[in-house]
Coordinates of C-alpha atoms in Angstrom, one line a residue:
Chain A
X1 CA -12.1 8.5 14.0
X2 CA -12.2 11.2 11.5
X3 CA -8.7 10.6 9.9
X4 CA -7.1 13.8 8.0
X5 CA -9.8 16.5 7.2
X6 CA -9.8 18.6 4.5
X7 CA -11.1 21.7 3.7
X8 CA -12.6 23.7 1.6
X9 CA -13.5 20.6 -0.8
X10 CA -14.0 23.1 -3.7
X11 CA -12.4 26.7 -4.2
X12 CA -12.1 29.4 -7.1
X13 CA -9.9 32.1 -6.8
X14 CA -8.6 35.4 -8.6
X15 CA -5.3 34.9 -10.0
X16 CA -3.7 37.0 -6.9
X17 CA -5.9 36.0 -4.3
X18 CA -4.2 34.0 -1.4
X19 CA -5.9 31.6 0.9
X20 CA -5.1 28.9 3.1
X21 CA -6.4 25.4 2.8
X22 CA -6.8 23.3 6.0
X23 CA -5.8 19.9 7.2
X24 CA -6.3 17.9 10.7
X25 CA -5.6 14.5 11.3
X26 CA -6.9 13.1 14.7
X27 CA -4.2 9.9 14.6
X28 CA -1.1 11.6 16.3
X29 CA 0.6 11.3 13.3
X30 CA 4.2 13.5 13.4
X31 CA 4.0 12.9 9.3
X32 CA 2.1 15.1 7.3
X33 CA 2.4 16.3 4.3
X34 CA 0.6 18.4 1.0
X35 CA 0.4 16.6 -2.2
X36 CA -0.9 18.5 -5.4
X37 CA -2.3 15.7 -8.4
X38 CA -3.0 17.4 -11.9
X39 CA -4.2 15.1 -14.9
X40 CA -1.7 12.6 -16.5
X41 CA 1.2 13.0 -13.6
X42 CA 2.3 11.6 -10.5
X43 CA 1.2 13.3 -7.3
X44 CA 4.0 15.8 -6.2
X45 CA 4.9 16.5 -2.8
X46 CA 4.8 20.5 -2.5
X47 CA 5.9 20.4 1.7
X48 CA 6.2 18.2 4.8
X49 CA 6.6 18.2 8.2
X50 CA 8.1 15.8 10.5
X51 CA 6.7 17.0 13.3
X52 CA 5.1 20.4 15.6
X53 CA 7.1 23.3 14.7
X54 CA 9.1 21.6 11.7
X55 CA 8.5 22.2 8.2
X56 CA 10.4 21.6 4.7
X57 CA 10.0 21.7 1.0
X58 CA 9.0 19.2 -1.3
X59 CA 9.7 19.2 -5.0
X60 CA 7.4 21.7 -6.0
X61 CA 7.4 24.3 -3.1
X62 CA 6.9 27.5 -4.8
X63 CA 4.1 30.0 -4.1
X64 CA 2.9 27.7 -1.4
X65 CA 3.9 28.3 2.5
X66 CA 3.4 25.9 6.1
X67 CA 3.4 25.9 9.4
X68 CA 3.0 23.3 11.8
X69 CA 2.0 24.7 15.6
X70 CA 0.0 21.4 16.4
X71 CA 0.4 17.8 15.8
X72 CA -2.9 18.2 14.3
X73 CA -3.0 20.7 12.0
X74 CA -0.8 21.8 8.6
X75 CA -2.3 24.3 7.0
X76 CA -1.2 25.4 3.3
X77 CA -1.0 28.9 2.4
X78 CA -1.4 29.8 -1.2
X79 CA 0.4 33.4 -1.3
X80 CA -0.8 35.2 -4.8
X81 CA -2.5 32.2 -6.4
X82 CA -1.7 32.0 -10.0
X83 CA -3.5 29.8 -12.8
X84 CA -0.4 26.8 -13.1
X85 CA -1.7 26.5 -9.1
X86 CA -5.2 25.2 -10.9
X87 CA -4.6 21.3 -9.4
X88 CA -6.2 19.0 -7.1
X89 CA -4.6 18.9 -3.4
X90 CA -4.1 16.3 -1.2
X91 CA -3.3 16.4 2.9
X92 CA -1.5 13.1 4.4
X93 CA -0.3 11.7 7.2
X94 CA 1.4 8.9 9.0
X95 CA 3.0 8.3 11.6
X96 CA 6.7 8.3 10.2
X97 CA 7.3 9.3 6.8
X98 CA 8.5 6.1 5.5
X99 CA 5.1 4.1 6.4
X100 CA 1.9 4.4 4.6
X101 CA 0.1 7.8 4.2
X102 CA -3.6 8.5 4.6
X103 CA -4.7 10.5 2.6
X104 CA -7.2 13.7 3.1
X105 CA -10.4 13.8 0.6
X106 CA -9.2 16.6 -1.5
X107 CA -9.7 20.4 -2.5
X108 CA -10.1 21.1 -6.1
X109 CA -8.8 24.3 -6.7
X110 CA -9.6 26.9 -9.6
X111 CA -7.4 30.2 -9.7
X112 CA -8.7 31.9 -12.8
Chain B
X1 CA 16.6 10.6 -13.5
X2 CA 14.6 8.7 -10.9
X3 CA 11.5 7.6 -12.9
X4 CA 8.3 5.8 -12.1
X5 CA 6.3 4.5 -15.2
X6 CA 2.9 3.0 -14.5
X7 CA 1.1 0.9 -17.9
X8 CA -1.1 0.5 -19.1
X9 CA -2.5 4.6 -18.4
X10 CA -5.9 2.9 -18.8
X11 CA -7.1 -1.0 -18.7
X12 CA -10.9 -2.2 -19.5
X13 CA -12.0 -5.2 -18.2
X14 CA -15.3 -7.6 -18.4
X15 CA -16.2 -8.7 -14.7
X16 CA -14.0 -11.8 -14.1
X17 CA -11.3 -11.5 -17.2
X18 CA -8.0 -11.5 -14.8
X19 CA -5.3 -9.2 -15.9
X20 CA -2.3 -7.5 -14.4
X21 CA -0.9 -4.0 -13.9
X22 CA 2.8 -2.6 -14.0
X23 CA 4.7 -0.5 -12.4
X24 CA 8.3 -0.2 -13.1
X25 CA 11.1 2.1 -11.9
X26 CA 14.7 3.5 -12.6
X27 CA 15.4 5.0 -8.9
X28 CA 18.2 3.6 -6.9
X29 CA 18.2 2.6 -3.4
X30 CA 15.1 1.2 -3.0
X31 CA 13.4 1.2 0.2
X32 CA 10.4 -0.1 -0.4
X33 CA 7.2 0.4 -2.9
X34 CA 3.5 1.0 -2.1
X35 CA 0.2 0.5 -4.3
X36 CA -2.6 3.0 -3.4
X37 CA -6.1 2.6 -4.9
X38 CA -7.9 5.8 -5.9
X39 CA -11.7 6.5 -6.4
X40 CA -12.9 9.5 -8.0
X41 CA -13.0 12.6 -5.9
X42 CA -11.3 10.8 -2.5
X43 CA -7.4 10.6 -2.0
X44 CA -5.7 7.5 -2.2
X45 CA -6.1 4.4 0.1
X46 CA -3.3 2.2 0.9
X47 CA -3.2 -0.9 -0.3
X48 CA 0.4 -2.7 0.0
X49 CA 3.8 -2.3 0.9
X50 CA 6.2 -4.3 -0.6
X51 CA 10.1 -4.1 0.6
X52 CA 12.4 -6.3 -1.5
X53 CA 12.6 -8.6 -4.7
X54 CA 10.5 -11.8 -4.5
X55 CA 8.0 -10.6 -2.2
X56 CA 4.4 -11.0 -2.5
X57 CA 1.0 -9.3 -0.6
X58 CA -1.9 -10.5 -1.3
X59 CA -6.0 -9.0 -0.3
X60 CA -8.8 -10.2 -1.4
X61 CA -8.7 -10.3 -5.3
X62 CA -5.5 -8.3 -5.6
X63 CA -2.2 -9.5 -5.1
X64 CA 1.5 -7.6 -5.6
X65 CA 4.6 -9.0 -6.7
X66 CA 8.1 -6.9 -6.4
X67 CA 11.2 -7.8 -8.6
X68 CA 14.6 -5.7 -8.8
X69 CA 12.8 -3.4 -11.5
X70 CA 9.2 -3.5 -11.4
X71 CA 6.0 -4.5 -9.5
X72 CA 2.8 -6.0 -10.8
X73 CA -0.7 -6.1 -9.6
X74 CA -2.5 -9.0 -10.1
X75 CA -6.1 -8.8 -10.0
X76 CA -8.2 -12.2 -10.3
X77 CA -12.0 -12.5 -11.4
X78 CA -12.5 -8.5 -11.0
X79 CA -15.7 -7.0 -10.1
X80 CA -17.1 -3.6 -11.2
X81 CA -16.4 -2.1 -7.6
X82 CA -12.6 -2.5 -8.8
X83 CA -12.9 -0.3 -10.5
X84 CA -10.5 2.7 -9.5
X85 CA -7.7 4.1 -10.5
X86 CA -4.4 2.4 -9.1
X87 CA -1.8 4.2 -7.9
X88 CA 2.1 3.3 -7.4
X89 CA 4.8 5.0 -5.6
X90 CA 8.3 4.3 -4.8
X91 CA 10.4 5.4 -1.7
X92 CA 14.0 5.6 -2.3
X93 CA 17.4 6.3 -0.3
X94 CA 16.5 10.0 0.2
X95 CA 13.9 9.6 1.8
X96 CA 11.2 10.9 -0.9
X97 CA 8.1 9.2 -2.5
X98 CA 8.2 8.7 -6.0
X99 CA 4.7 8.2 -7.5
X100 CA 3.4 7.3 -10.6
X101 CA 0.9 8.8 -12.9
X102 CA -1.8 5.8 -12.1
X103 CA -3.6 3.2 -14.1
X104 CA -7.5 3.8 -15.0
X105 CA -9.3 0.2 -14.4
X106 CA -12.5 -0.3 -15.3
X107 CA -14.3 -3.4 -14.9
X108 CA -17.6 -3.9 -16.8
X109 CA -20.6 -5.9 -15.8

């Protein structure tokens, strides 16, 4: 078993630039969710989705979009990255959203 | 405001010397609170769940105690591959994960 994959695991950008960051979890997991985690804070949920075709926003949604076509996959969209966007991001998923999460490796992002 | 408040932000250790870490919170409702343990560059791995006052969880050298306001981590005899960064996050009546800012253990041979 794989788990959740991430990727990129490393990215710069142009402030401007978008891109999409990608996550896929092999557990059948309806939970899954995008965490961001930047130096001396808690990690803050950015958007979730409860299951295939249903998506909603965390506490930090802005400048980020989702979908979710697939139980697998929830992809994040970065629309016109800005530098505050600079953060480490996380992918999770479980199998309801009150049990534990597991957790994607990571993409370190850069927007310069 | 719904806080979570992890101490110490950092904790040094020699291999063995037992000590504890805290987590304590202000949200209301509380469903239930989980400790993750985080290496560098990897997410966090679960570790517990607790769900009410008085309860306790125990795996290998770590064990997690839950009162009304706060959780502690009890680690016993650590070794260097402790060392992580420990992770605590509380789910309340809304529904919503509230995570705290982590503790920074290091254990040293």
């Amino acid at each position: 078993n794989a788990g959740v994959t991430q990727t990129p695991k490393f990215q710069v950008l142009k402030t401007g630039q978008s891109m999409t960051l990608q996550c896929a979890q092999d557990m059948n997991h309806e939970y899954m969710s995008w965490y961001r985690q930047d130096p001396g804070m808690g990690l803050r949920l950015i958007h979730y989705s409860v299951g295939a075709g249903i998506t909603d926003q965390g506490e930090v949604p802005n400048g980020y979009n989702v979908s979710r076509s697939t139980t697998e996959d929830f992809p994040l969209r970065l629309l016109s990255a800005a530098p505050s966007q600079t953060s480490v991001y996380f992918c999770a998923s479980s199998l309801d959203r009150a049990e534990k999460l597991f957790f994607g490796s990571g993409t370190q992002l850069s927007v310069l | 405001e719904d806080q979570v408040t992890q101490s110490p932000e950092a904790l040094r250790l020699q291999e063995g010397e037992s000590s504890s870490l805290n987590c304590s919170y202000t949200v209301s409702g509380l469903r239930g609170l989980f400790w993750y343990r985080q290496d560098p560059g990897k997410g966090p791995e679960f570790l517990f769940t607790l769900y009410s006052a008085g309860e306790e969880k125990e795996k290998e050298r770590l064990k997690a105690t839950l009162t009304k306001k706060e959780s502690f981590l009890h680690i016993t005899a650590p070794k260097p591959e402790d060392s992580a960064t420990y992770l605590c996050a509380v789910w309340w009546s809304n529904y919503q994960l509230i995570w705290g800012a982590g503790t920074k253990l290091i254990i040293k041979p």
